[in-house]
Structure formats: structure tokens, C-alpha cells
C-alpha positions as YAML, in Angstrom:
chain: A
units: angstrom
residues:
- id: 1
  name: UNK
  ca: [-20.63, -120.12, 108.73]
- id: 2
  name: UNK
  ca: [-21.92, -123.19, 106.96]
- id: 3
  name: UNK
  ca: [-25.53, -123.47, 105.74]
- id: 4
  name: UNK
  ca: [-25.97, -126.47, 108.20]
- id: 5
  name: UNK
  ca: [-24.88, -124.23, 111.19]
- id: 6
  name: UNK
  ca: [-27.12, -121.43, 109.89]
- id: 7
  name: UNK
  ca: [-30.03, -123.92, 109.72]
- id: 8
  name: UNK
  ca: [-29.56, -124.96, 113.33]
- id: 9
  name: UNK
  ca: [-29.42, -121.30, 114.43]
- id: 10
  name: UNK
  ca: [-32.64, -120.61, 112.57]
- id: 11
  name: UNK
  ca: [-34.32, -123.67, 113.98]
- id: 12
  name: UNK
  ca: [-33.08, -122.94, 117.57]
- id: 13
  name: UNK
  ca: [-34.35, -119.33, 117.27]
- id: 14
  name: UNK
  ca: [-37.77, -120.38, 115.97]
- id: 15
  name: UNK
  ca: [-38.40, -123.00, 118.74]
- id: 16
  name: UNK
  ca: [-37.05, -120.83, 121.49]
- id: 17
  name: UNK
  ca: [-39.52, -118.05, 120.41]
- id: 18
  name: UNK
  ca: [-42.41, -120.55, 120.40]
- id: 19
  name: UNK
  ca: [-41.33, -121.92, 123.76]
- id: 20
  name: UNK
  ca: [-41.51, -118.53, 125.52]
- id: 21
  name: UNK
  ca: [-44.64, -117.44, 123.64]
- id: 22
  name: UNK
  ca: [-46.90, -117.98, 126.76]
- id: 23
  name: UNK
  ca: [-45.04, -115.13, 128.45]
- id: 24
  name: UNK
  ca: [-45.89, -112.87, 125.58]
- id: 25
  name: UNK
  ca: [-49.54, -113.82, 125.52]
- id: 26
  name: UNK
  ca: [-49.93, -113.21, 129.26]
- id: 27
  name: UNK
  ca: [-48.62, -109.62, 128.68]
- id: 28
  name: UNK
  ca: [-51.64, -108.92, 126.31]
- id: 29
  name: UNK
  ca: [-54.21, -109.03, 129.13]
- id: 30
  name: UNK
  ca: [-56.77, -107.62, 129.66]
- id: 31
  name: UNK
  ca: [-57.52, -108.42, 125.90]
- id: 32
  name: UNK
  ca: [-59.58, -111.53, 125.58]
- id: 33
  name: UNK
  ca: [-58.44, -114.59, 123.55]
- id: 34
  name: UNK
  ca: [-60.52, -113.76, 120.42]
- id: 35
  name: UNK
  ca: [-59.40, -110.10, 120.47]
- id: 36
  name: UNK
  ca: [-55.74, -111.27, 120.77]
- id: 37
  name: UNK
  ca: [-56.26, -113.79, 117.89]
- id: 38
  name: UNK
  ca: [-57.82, -111.12, 115.65]
- id: 39
  name: UNK
  ca: [-54.91, -108.78, 116.28]
- id: 40
  name: UNK
  ca: [-52.46, -111.51, 115.62]
- id: 41
  name: UNK
  ca: [-54.06, -112.24, 112.31]
- id: 42
  name: UNK
  ca: [-54.38, -108.61, 111.16]
- id: 43
  name: UNK
  ca: [-50.89, -107.56, 112.13]
- id: 44
  name: UNK
  ca: [-49.32, -110.67, 110.69]
- id: 45
  name: UNK
  ca: [-50.74, -109.53, 107.31]
- id: 46
  name: UNK
  ca: [-49.23, -106.13, 107.84]
- id: 47
  name: UNK
  ca: [-45.77, -107.45, 108.87]
- id: 48
  name: UNK
  ca: [-45.49, -110.00, 106.11]
- id: 49
  name: UNK
  ca: [-46.70, -107.45, 103.51]
- id: 50
  name: UNK
  ca: [-43.73, -105.26, 104.51]
- id: 51
  name: UNK
  ca: [-41.39, -108.35, 104.19]
- id: 52
  name: UNK
  ca: [-42.78, -109.11, 100.74]
- id: 53
  name: UNK
  ca: [-42.59, -105.43, 99.67]
- id: 54
  name: UNK
  ca: [-38.99, -105.34, 100.77]
- id: 55
  name: UNK
  ca: [-38.29, -108.51, 98.68]
- id: 56
  name: UNK
  ca: [-40.40, -107.22, 95.81]
- id: 57
  name: UNK
  ca: [-42.09, -110.56, 95.62]
- id: 58
  name: UNK
  ca: [-45.69, -110.13, 94.67]
- id: 59
  name: UNK
  ca: [-45.74, -112.18, 91.49]
- id: 60
  name: UNK
  ca: [-47.14, -115.26, 93.29]
- id: 61
  name: UNK
  ca: [-50.45, -113.49, 93.68]
- id: 62
  name: UNK
  ca: [-50.94, -113.53, 89.87]
- id: 63
  name: UNK
  ca: [-50.19, -117.28, 89.83]
- id: 64
  name: UNK
  ca: [-52.77, -117.84, 92.58]
- id: 65
  name: UNK
  ca: [-55.49, -116.14, 90.55]
- id: 66
  name: UNK
  ca: [-55.26, -119.01, 88.02]
- id: 67
  name: UNK
  ca: [-55.27, -121.80, 90.56]
- id: 68
  name: UNK
  ca: [-58.56, -121.89, 92.51]
- id: 69
  name: UNK
  ca: [-57.91, -125.34, 93.92]
- id: 70
  name: UNK
  ca: [-54.73, -124.02, 95.45]
- id: 71
  name: UNK
  ca: [-56.51, -121.16, 97.03]
- id: 72
  name: UNK
  ca: [-59.10, -123.60, 98.42]
- id: 73
  name: UNK
  ca: [-56.23, -125.64, 99.95]
- id: 74
  name: UNK
  ca: [-54.78, -122.53, 101.50]
- id: 75
  name: UNK
  ca: [-58.25, -121.69, 102.94]
- id: 76
  name: UNK
  ca: [-58.25, -125.12, 104.67]
- id: 77
  name: UNK
  ca: [-54.71, -124.51, 106.02]
- id: 78
  name: UNK
  ca: [-55.86, -121.05, 107.23]
- id: 79
  name: UNK
  ca: [-58.87, -122.53, 109.07]
- id: 80
  name: UNK
  ca: [-56.68, -125.12, 110.77]
- id: 81
  name: UNK
  ca: [-54.18, -122.41, 111.71]
- id: 82
  name: UNK
  ca: [-56.91, -120.20, 113.20]
- id: 83
  name: UNK
  ca: [-58.21, -123.14, 115.26]
- id: 84
  name: UNK
  ca: [-54.59, -123.82, 116.53]
- id: 85
  name: UNK
  ca: [-53.88, -120.20, 117.32]
- id: 86
  name: UNK
  ca: [-57.14, -119.58, 119.01]
- id: 87
  name: UNK
  ca: [-56.97, -122.73, 121.10]
- id: 88
  name: UNK
  ca: [-53.43, -121.89, 122.18]
- id: 89
  name: UNK
  ca: [-54.28, -118.37, 123.21]
- id: 90
  name: UNK
  ca: [-57.33, -119.60, 125.19]
- id: 91
  name: UNK
  ca: [-55.33, -122.24, 126.86]
- id: 92
  name: UNK
  ca: [-52.64, -119.79, 127.97]
- id: 93
  name: UNK
  ca: [-55.20, -117.14, 129.15]
- id: 94
  name: UNK
  ca: [-57.13, -119.79, 131.16]
- id: 95
  name: UNK
  ca: [-53.99, -120.85, 133.00]
- id: 96
  name: UNK
  ca: [-53.59, -124.19, 131.23]
- id: 97
  name: UNK
  ca: [-50.11, -123.66, 129.74]
- id: 98
  name: UNK
  ca: [-49.08, -127.18, 130.92]
- id: 99
  name: UNK
  ca: [-51.88, -128.70, 128.84]
- id: 100
  name: UNK
  ca: [-50.95, -126.64, 125.81]
- id: 101
  name: UNK
  ca: [-47.39, -127.93, 126.14]
- id: 102
  name: UNK
  ca: [-48.78, -131.49, 126.17]
- id: 103
  name: UNK
  ca: [-50.46, -130.82, 122.78]
- id: 104
  name: UNK
  ca: [-47.05, -130.11, 121.15]
- id: 105
  name: UNK
  ca: [-45.48, -133.15, 122.82]
- id: 106
  name: UNK
  ca: [-48.18, -135.26, 121.33]
- id: 107
  name: UNK
  ca: [-47.99, -133.61, 117.85]
- id: 108
  name: UNK
  ca: [-45.29, -135.83, 116.44]
- id: 109
  name: UNK
  ca: [-47.21, -138.93, 117.31]
- id: 110
  name: UNK
  ca: [-50.33, -137.47, 115.68]
- id: 111
  name: UNK
  ca: [-48.21, -136.72, 112.54]
- id: 112
  name: UNK
  ca: [-47.37, -140.45, 112.43]
- id: 113
  name: UNK
  ca: [-50.96, -141.29, 112.84]
- id: 114
  name: UNK
  ca: [-51.85, -139.04, 109.91]
- id: 115
  name: UNK
  ca: [-49.19, -140.81, 107.86]
- id: 116
  name: UNK
  ca: [-51.09, -144.15, 108.32]
- id: 117
  name: UNK
  ca: [-54.58, -142.65, 107.84]
- id: 118
  name: UNK
  ca: [-53.89, -140.35, 104.87]
- id: 119
  name: UNK
  ca: [-50.80, -141.74, 103.03]
- id: 120
  name: UNK
  ca: [-51.38, -145.45, 103.98]
- id: 121
  name: UNK
  ca: [-47.82, -145.61, 105.47]
- id: 122
  name: UNK
  ca: [-46.79, -148.80, 107.16]
- id: 123
  name: UNK
  ca: [-45.44, -148.40, 110.67]
- id: 124
  name: UNK
  ca: [-42.46, -150.12, 112.18]
- id: 125
  name: UNK
  ca: [-42.82, -152.00, 115.42]
- id: 126
  name: UNK
  ca: [-41.27, -149.22, 117.42]
- id: 127
  name: UNK
  ca: [-43.59, -146.57, 115.93]
- id: 128
  name: UNK
  ca: [-46.58, -148.76, 116.98]
- id: 129
  name: UNK
  ca: [-45.08, -148.94, 120.56]
- id: 130
  name: UNK
  ca: [-44.69, -145.14, 120.60]
- id: 131
  name: UNK
  ca: [-48.32, -144.64, 119.48]
- id: 132
  name: UNK
  ca: [-49.56, -147.17, 122.06]
- id: 133
  name: UNK
  ca: [-47.61, -145.33, 124.83]
- id: 134
  name: UNK
  ca: [-49.08, -142.01, 123.62]
- id: 135
  name: UNK
  ca: [-52.61, -143.43, 123.78]
- id: 136
  name: UNK
  ca: [-51.97, -144.75, 127.25]
- id: 137
  name: UNK
  ca: [-50.75, -141.37, 128.31]
- id: 138
  name: UNK
  ca: [-53.99, -139.82, 127.15]
- id: 139
  name: UNK
  ca: [-56.01, -142.21, 129.22]
- id: 140
  name: UNK
  ca: [-53.89, -141.54, 132.28]
- id: 141
  name: UNK
  ca: [-54.25, -137.77, 131.81]
- id: 142
  name: UNK
  ca: [-58.03, -138.16, 131.22]
- id: 143
  name: UNK
  ca: [-58.30, -139.83, 134.68]
- id: 144
  name: UNK
  ca: [-56.09, -137.09, 136.21]
- id: 145
  name: UNK
  ca: [-57.99, -134.16, 134.67]
- id: 146
  name: UNK
  ca: [-61.38, -135.87, 135.07]
- id: 147
  name: UNK
  ca: [-61.94, -135.16, 131.37]
- id: 148
  name: UNK
  ca: [-59.96, -135.76, 128.20]
- id: 149
  name: UNK
  ca: [-57.13, -133.28, 127.62]
- id: 150
  name: UNK
  ca: [-59.13, -131.78, 124.83]
- id: 151
  name: UNK
  ca: [-57.01, -128.62, 124.58]
- id: 152
  name: UNK
  ca: [-53.90, -130.70, 124.00]
- id: 153
  name: UNK
  ca: [-55.62, -132.91, 121.49]
- id: 154
  name: UNK
  ca: [-57.13, -130.03, 119.54]
- id: 155
  name: UNK
  ca: [-53.71, -128.33, 119.33]
- id: 156
  name: UNK
  ca: [-51.91, -131.64, 118.29]
- id: 157
  name: UNK
  ca: [-54.50, -132.51, 115.62]
- id: 158
  name: UNK
  ca: [-54.94, -129.03, 114.30]
- id: 159
  name: UNK
  ca: [-51.15, -128.37, 113.95]
- id: 160
  name: UNK
  ca: [-50.61, -131.82, 112.38]
- id: 161
  name: UNK
  ca: [-53.44, -131.09, 109.93]
- id: 162
  name: UNK
  ca: [-51.98, -127.67, 109.16]
- id: 163
  name: UNK
  ca: [-48.51, -129.37, 108.56]
- id: 164
  name: UNK
  ca: [-50.24, -131.91, 106.23]
- id: 165
  name: UNK
  ca: [-51.95, -129.10, 104.31]
- id: 166
  name: UNK
  ca: [-48.71, -127.10, 104.00]
- id: 167
  name: UNK
  ca: [-46.84, -130.14, 102.79]
- id: 168
  name: UNK
  ca: [-49.44, -130.64, 99.91]
- id: 169
  name: UNK
  ca: [-49.42, -126.93, 99.04]
- id: 170
  name: UNK
  ca: [-45.66, -126.52, 98.95]
- id: 171
  name: UNK
  ca: [-45.75, -122.71, 99.35]
- id: 172
  name: UNK
  ca: [-42.80, -120.62, 100.65]
- id: 173
  name: UNK
  ca: [-43.22, -119.46, 104.29]
- id: 174
  name: UNK
  ca: [-43.76, -115.78, 103.71]
- id: 175
  name: UNK
  ca: [-46.13, -116.12, 100.79]
- id: 176
  name: UNK
  ca: [-48.11, -118.90, 102.49]
- id: 177
  name: UNK
  ca: [-48.45, -116.97, 105.77]
- id: 178
  name: UNK
  ca: [-49.51, -113.90, 103.85]
- id: 179
  name: UNK
  ca: [-52.30, -115.61, 101.95]
- id: 180
  name: UNK
  ca: [-53.50, -117.62, 104.93]
- id: 181
  name: UNK
  ca: [-53.55, -114.55, 107.14]
- id: 182
  name: UNK
  ca: [-55.28, -112.46, 104.47]
- id: 183
  name: UNK
  ca: [-58.11, -115.02, 104.07]
- id: 184
  name: UNK
  ca: [-58.91, -114.85, 107.82]
- id: 185
  name: UNK
  ca: [-58.17, -111.10, 108.24]
- id: 186
  name: UNK
  ca: [-61.59, -110.12, 106.91]
- id: 187
  name: UNK
  ca: [-63.53, -111.76, 109.75]
- id: 188
  name: UNK
  ca: [-60.80, -110.67, 112.20]
- id: 189
  name: UNK
  ca: [-61.18, -107.03, 111.14]
- id: 190
  name: UNK
  ca: [-64.97, -107.36, 111.32]
- id: 191
  name: UNK
  ca: [-64.63, -108.66, 114.91]
- id: 192
  name: UNK
  ca: [-62.26, -105.84, 115.86]
- id: 193
  name: UNK
  ca: [-64.68, -103.33, 114.36]
- id: 194
  name: UNK
  ca: [-67.56, -104.79, 116.40]
- id: 195
  name: UNK
  ca: [-65.52, -104.57, 119.56]
- id: 196
  name: UNK
  ca: [-64.66, -100.94, 118.89]
- id: 197
  name: UNK
  ca: [-68.26, -100.03, 118.00]
- id: 198
  name: UNK
  ca: [-69.53, -101.57, 121.25]
- id: 199
  name: UNK
  ca: [-66.72, -100.13, 123.44]
- id: 200
  name: UNK
  ca: [-65.34, -103.52, 124.36]
- id: 201
  name: UNK
  ca: [-61.93, -103.28, 122.67]
- id: 202
  name: UNK
  ca: [-58.79, -102.81, 124.59]
- id: 203
  name: UNK
  ca: [-56.67, -101.42, 121.69]
- id: 204
  name: UNK
  ca: [-55.82, -97.75, 122.29]
- id: 205
  name: UNK
  ca: [-57.76, -97.70, 125.53]
- id: 206
  name: UNK
  ca: [-55.09, -99.14, 127.90]
- id: 207
  name: UNK
  ca: [-51.52, -98.18, 128.25]
- id: 208
  name: UNK
  ca: [-49.33, -97.42, 125.21]
- id: 209
  name: UNK
  ca: [-47.38, -100.57, 126.02]
- id: 210
  name: UNK
  ca: [-50.44, -102.69, 125.68]
- id: 211
  name: UNK
  ca: [-51.32, -101.17, 122.33]
- id: 212
  name: UNK
  ca: [-47.76, -101.66, 121.14]
- id: 213
  name: UNK
  ca: [-47.64, -105.26, 122.25]
- id: 214
  name: UNK
  ca: [-50.91, -105.96, 120.23]
- id: 215
  name: UNK
  ca: [-49.28, -104.42, 117.13]
- id: 216
  name: UNK
  ca: [-46.09, -106.45, 117.66]
- id: 217
  name: UNK
  ca: [-48.19, -109.65, 117.71]
- id: 218
  name: UNK
  ca: [-47.82, -109.77, 113.90]
- id: 219
  name: UNK
  ca: [-43.97, -109.74, 114.09]
- id: 220
  name: UNK
  ca: [-43.93, -112.15, 116.98]
- id: 221
  name: UNK
  ca: [-45.99, -114.53, 114.92]
- id: 222
  name: UNK
  ca: [-44.27, -114.18, 111.57]
- id: 223
  name: UNK
  ca: [-40.58, -114.08, 112.55]
- id: 224
  name: UNK
  ca: [-40.42, -117.64, 114.07]
- id: 225
  name: UNK
  ca: [-42.28, -119.09, 111.08]
- id: 226
  name: UNK
  ca: [-39.77, -117.36, 108.72]
- id: 227
  name: UNK
  ca: [-36.88, -118.70, 110.78]
- id: 228
  name: UNK
  ca: [-38.42, -122.17, 110.76]
- id: 229
  name: UNK
  ca: [-38.68, -122.12, 106.99]
- id: 230
  name: UNK
  ca: [-34.90, -121.15, 106.81]
- id: 231
  name: UNK
  ca: [-34.20, -124.17, 109.09]
- id: 232
  name: UNK
  ca: [-36.42, -126.53, 107.15]
- id: 233
  name: UNK
  ca: [-34.56, -125.62, 103.97]
- id: 234
  name: UNK
  ca: [-31.14, -126.36, 105.46]
- id: 235
  name: UNK
  ca: [-31.53, -129.15, 108.00]
- id: 236
  name: UNK
  ca: [-32.07, -132.87, 107.59]
- id: 237
  name: UNK
  ca: [-35.41, -134.08, 108.99]
- id: 238
  name: UNK
  ca: [-33.64, -135.83, 111.93]
- id: 239
  name: UNK
  ca: [-32.07, -132.51, 113.01]
- id: 240
  name: UNK
  ca: [-35.30, -130.65, 112.66]
- id: 241
  name: UNK
  ca: [-37.10, -133.38, 114.43]
- id: 242
  name: UNK
  ca: [-34.83, -133.22, 117.45]
- id: 243
  name: UNK
  ca: [-35.24, -129.47, 117.78]
- id: 244
  name: UNK
  ca: [-39.10, -129.58, 117.75]
- id: 245
  name: UNK
  ca: [-39.11, -130.88, 121.37]
- id: 246
  name: UNK
  ca: [-37.47, -127.64, 122.57]
- id: 247
  name: UNK
  ca: [-40.62, -125.59, 122.35]
- id: 248
  name: UNK
  ca: [-42.92, -127.77, 124.50]
- id: 249
  name: UNK
  ca: [-40.15, -128.20, 127.05]
- id: 250
  name: UNK
  ca: [-39.76, -124.45, 127.49]
- id: 251
  name: UNK
  ca: [-43.65, -124.03, 127.50]
- id: 252
  name: UNK
  ca: [-43.92, -126.66, 130.22]
- id: 253
  name: UNK
  ca: [-41.15, -124.90, 132.22]
- id: 254
  name: UNK
  ca: [-43.23, -121.65, 131.80]
- id: 255
  name: UNK
  ca: [-46.39, -123.30, 133.10]
- id: 256
  name: UNK
  ca: [-44.75, -124.99, 136.05]
- id: 257
  name: UNK
  ca: [-41.98, -122.69, 137.11]
- id: 258
  name: UNK
  ca: [-43.29, -119.29, 136.06]
- id: 259
  name: UNK
  ca: [-47.07, -119.55, 136.34]
- id: 260
  name: UNK
  ca: [-46.99, -122.19, 139.07]
- id: 261
  name: UNK
  ca: [-49.51, -124.42, 137.50]
- id: 262
  name: UNK
  ca: [-50.10, -127.81, 139.37]
- id: 263
  name: UNK
  ca: [-48.25, -130.94, 138.33]
- id: 264
  name: UNK
  ca: [-49.68, -133.79, 140.52]
- id: 265
  name: UNK
  ca: [-48.02, -137.18, 140.42]
- id: 266
  name: UNK
  ca: [-50.76, -138.64, 138.06]
- id: 267
  name: UNK
  ca: [-50.22, -135.81, 135.59]
- id: 268
  name: UNK
  ca: [-46.48, -136.25, 135.85]
- id: 269
  name: UNK
  ca: [-47.00, -139.94, 135.05]
- id: 270
  name: UNK
  ca: [-48.96, -139.07, 131.98]
- id: 271
  name: UNK
  ca: [-46.29, -136.69, 130.72]
- id: 272
  name: UNK
  ca: [-43.64, -139.39, 131.49]
- id: 273
  name: UNK
  ca: [-45.50, -141.83, 129.22]
- id: 274
  name: UNK
  ca: [-45.61, -139.22, 126.44]
- id: 275
  name: UNK
  ca: [-41.81, -138.56, 126.86]
- id: 276
  name: UNK
  ca: [-41.11, -142.29, 126.78]
- id: 277
  name: UNK
  ca: [-43.13, -142.59, 123.57]
- id: 278
  name: UNK
  ca: [-41.11, -139.74, 122.09]
- id: 279
  name: UNK
  ca: [-37.82, -141.34, 123.06]
- id: 280
  name: UNK
  ca: [-38.86, -144.55, 121.39]
- id: 281
  name: UNK
  ca: [-40.09, -142.62, 118.31]
- id: 282
  name: UNK
  ca: [-36.91, -140.54, 118.07]
- id: 283
  name: UNK
  ca: [-34.41, -143.45, 118.63]
- id: 284
  name: UNK
  ca: [-36.23, -145.53, 115.90]
- id: 285
  name: UNK
  ca: [-36.06, -142.52, 113.52]
- id: 286
  name: UNK
  ca: [-32.37, -141.99, 114.10]
- id: 287
  name: UNK
  ca: [-31.63, -145.70, 113.55]
- id: 288
  name: UNK
  ca: [-33.74, -145.92, 110.38]
- id: 289
  name: UNK
  ca: [-32.07, -142.76, 109.10]
- id: 290
  name: UNK
  ca: [-28.65, -144.19, 109.67]
- id: 291
  name: UNK
  ca: [-29.52, -147.42, 107.95]
- id: 292
  name: UNK
  ca: [-30.91, -145.55, 104.92]
- id: 293
  name: UNK
  ca: [-27.85, -143.47, 104.79]
- id: 294
  name: UNK
  ca: [-25.58, -146.46, 104.88]
- id: 295
  name: UNK
  ca: [-27.61, -148.19, 102.29]
- id: 296
  name: UNK
  ca: [-27.52, -145.09, 99.96]
- id: 297
  name: UNK
  ca: [-23.70, -144.90, 100.38]
- id: 298
  name: UNK
  ca: [-23.31, -148.55, 99.60]
- id: 299
  name: UNK
  ca: [-25.58, -148.20, 96.52]
- id: 300
  name: UNK
  ca: [-23.45, -145.33, 95.24]
- id: 301
  name: UNK
  ca: [-20.21, -147.18, 95.83]
- id: 302
  name: UNK
  ca: [-21.59, -150.25, 94.04]
- id: 303
  name: UNK
  ca: [-22.71, -148.14, 91.05]
- id: 304
  name: UNK
  ca: [-19.25, -146.52, 90.70]
- id: 305
  name: UNK
  ca: [-17.37, -149.77, 90.75]
- id: 306
  name: UNK
  ca: [-18.29, -150.95, 87.21]
- id: 307
  name: UNK
  ca: [-17.57, -147.41, 85.79]
- id: 308
  name: UNK
  ca: [-14.21, -147.42, 87.43]
- id: 309
  name: UNK
  ca: [-13.46, -150.98, 86.17]
- id: 310
  name: UNK
  ca: [-14.40, -149.87, 82.60]
- id: 311
  name: UNK
  ca: [-11.85, -147.04, 82.66]
...
């Protein structure tokens, strides 16, 4: 098996896991969103600790001790990740899976917007068209919902911000997730302790299956992230970009087909505008990638001609 094939398998596995994640969250009832979030954080630390122990890879902690600015950056990433996880769990538990799927459809467009705002990147005409269609979709969905689709927007902007922070930190997946989860594990443990002290926790008080599912939240969180890291290290950005639409498609299917959430014509029109924006965005990205690849090949061929002539 080639590294490219292995990368596609890792990426497919990661996005399929994320796509069916609403089904898992629904199984965690009657635990509330904040309790689920706290367990997800705490058990993520435990699971990733076991992975790092197996790999005997703890040296990065000594390096972090001498880099307080890096730790501050990780804290920002951890805060954004907490907002994203908490919003997503709340959306699923409040029967708004369709709206959470919208957030991850919008996310690539928000990433482009961040490129303009943060890195002063210049957009091509097709990218401006895609952003315009995305903005129009938000307007249409605002009219349909009677309010802005704020859950979708929070998910899109928090995950794009998390991606931006991770890009600047450049930490491996397991190490990064361990430090991020550890930073937010203290308040998470405090909240779980308060629930236990007041008799409001569901951990250990329901069925054994419910308790086991809460413990497994760490593995369910970490495994797709580790697979995603394996895919990102092996795939070109175009391949990874095409795979990223798999998760929200599956989430939308869960919302409409499994949980029977409504999809009136106006809402469908809003989603159609988002899909059109993503089609424009993807086609432009593929064309640009091919042009750059041809230009790079031509440049290499041109550079080798004088050397060949000299021989």
C-alpha cells in the first residue's frame, strides 16, 4: 500500500467518524451538553496520555516549559476548541443537527475569509463569487430561521480560528491535543466534581452502557484527530480539501434521515447556495492547483536544459 493510499484511508476514516458523531452524542443522554463536554475533555487527556506513553514521547513537555509564548498560543487554541466542541454538543442535543452541519459546510469559506483578514491574501474572482454566495446563503437562512444561524456561524468561525492557531503552532496531533485538553481539563474536572457533589451527575448513576460511553468519549474524540493528522501528512491539500465535505454531508443525512429534522424549501435553498459556493470554490482550487503544477514542471524542465546542454 502506497503512502498516498494510506493517507486517503486515514482521511476517509476521520471524516466518516466526524460525520456520524451526532449518533454518538445522542447516545450520551441524559447527560447534559456541559457534562458531555467535560467528560470529552477529561477522557481525551487520559486516552492521549496512554498513546504518548506507548510511544514514549514525553520530551516535548520539557521543550514547552521554556516557551511560554507557545503555551499561550496553545491556550488560545484550547479555548477555541472548547467553544467548538461545546457548541456542537449543544446543537446536537437541542435537535439542530442540520444547523451544525451547515457550520462545517461554511467553514472552508470562513478559512478563505481569514486568509484575507489575517494574512492579507488576495482572492481570485472565483473566490469572491464563492464568498458572495456564502453570504447570500446566510441571509436566506436567517429569513428561514427567523434569526441568524448562529450555531452554524459559531462552529464555522471557531473551527477556522482553531485551524489558524494550529497552523501557527505547528504541533503534532497527539502532543497538541494532549496539551490543549490538559489546559481545559482542570475546569472540566471542577465542573464534574460540582455535579457529583450536588448529585446532578449521570456518570455511574445510569446504566453501565451509559458510563462506558462517557469514558469512550476520549477515544472517540482523539482517534479521528490522529487519523486526520496521518492524512494531512500524506495527502496534497486538494485531496484533503475534497474529503472535508464528507463529514457535513453525513451529518446532514443524520439530521434529516435519522432524526427527521425539518428541511423546508427556504432552508433547502440556503443550503443549495452554500453547496454552489463550495462547488465554485473547489473547481477554482483544482484549476489553480493544476496550473501551478504545470508551471512547476515547466520550470524544472527549463532548469535542467542548460545543465544537459553543458554535459
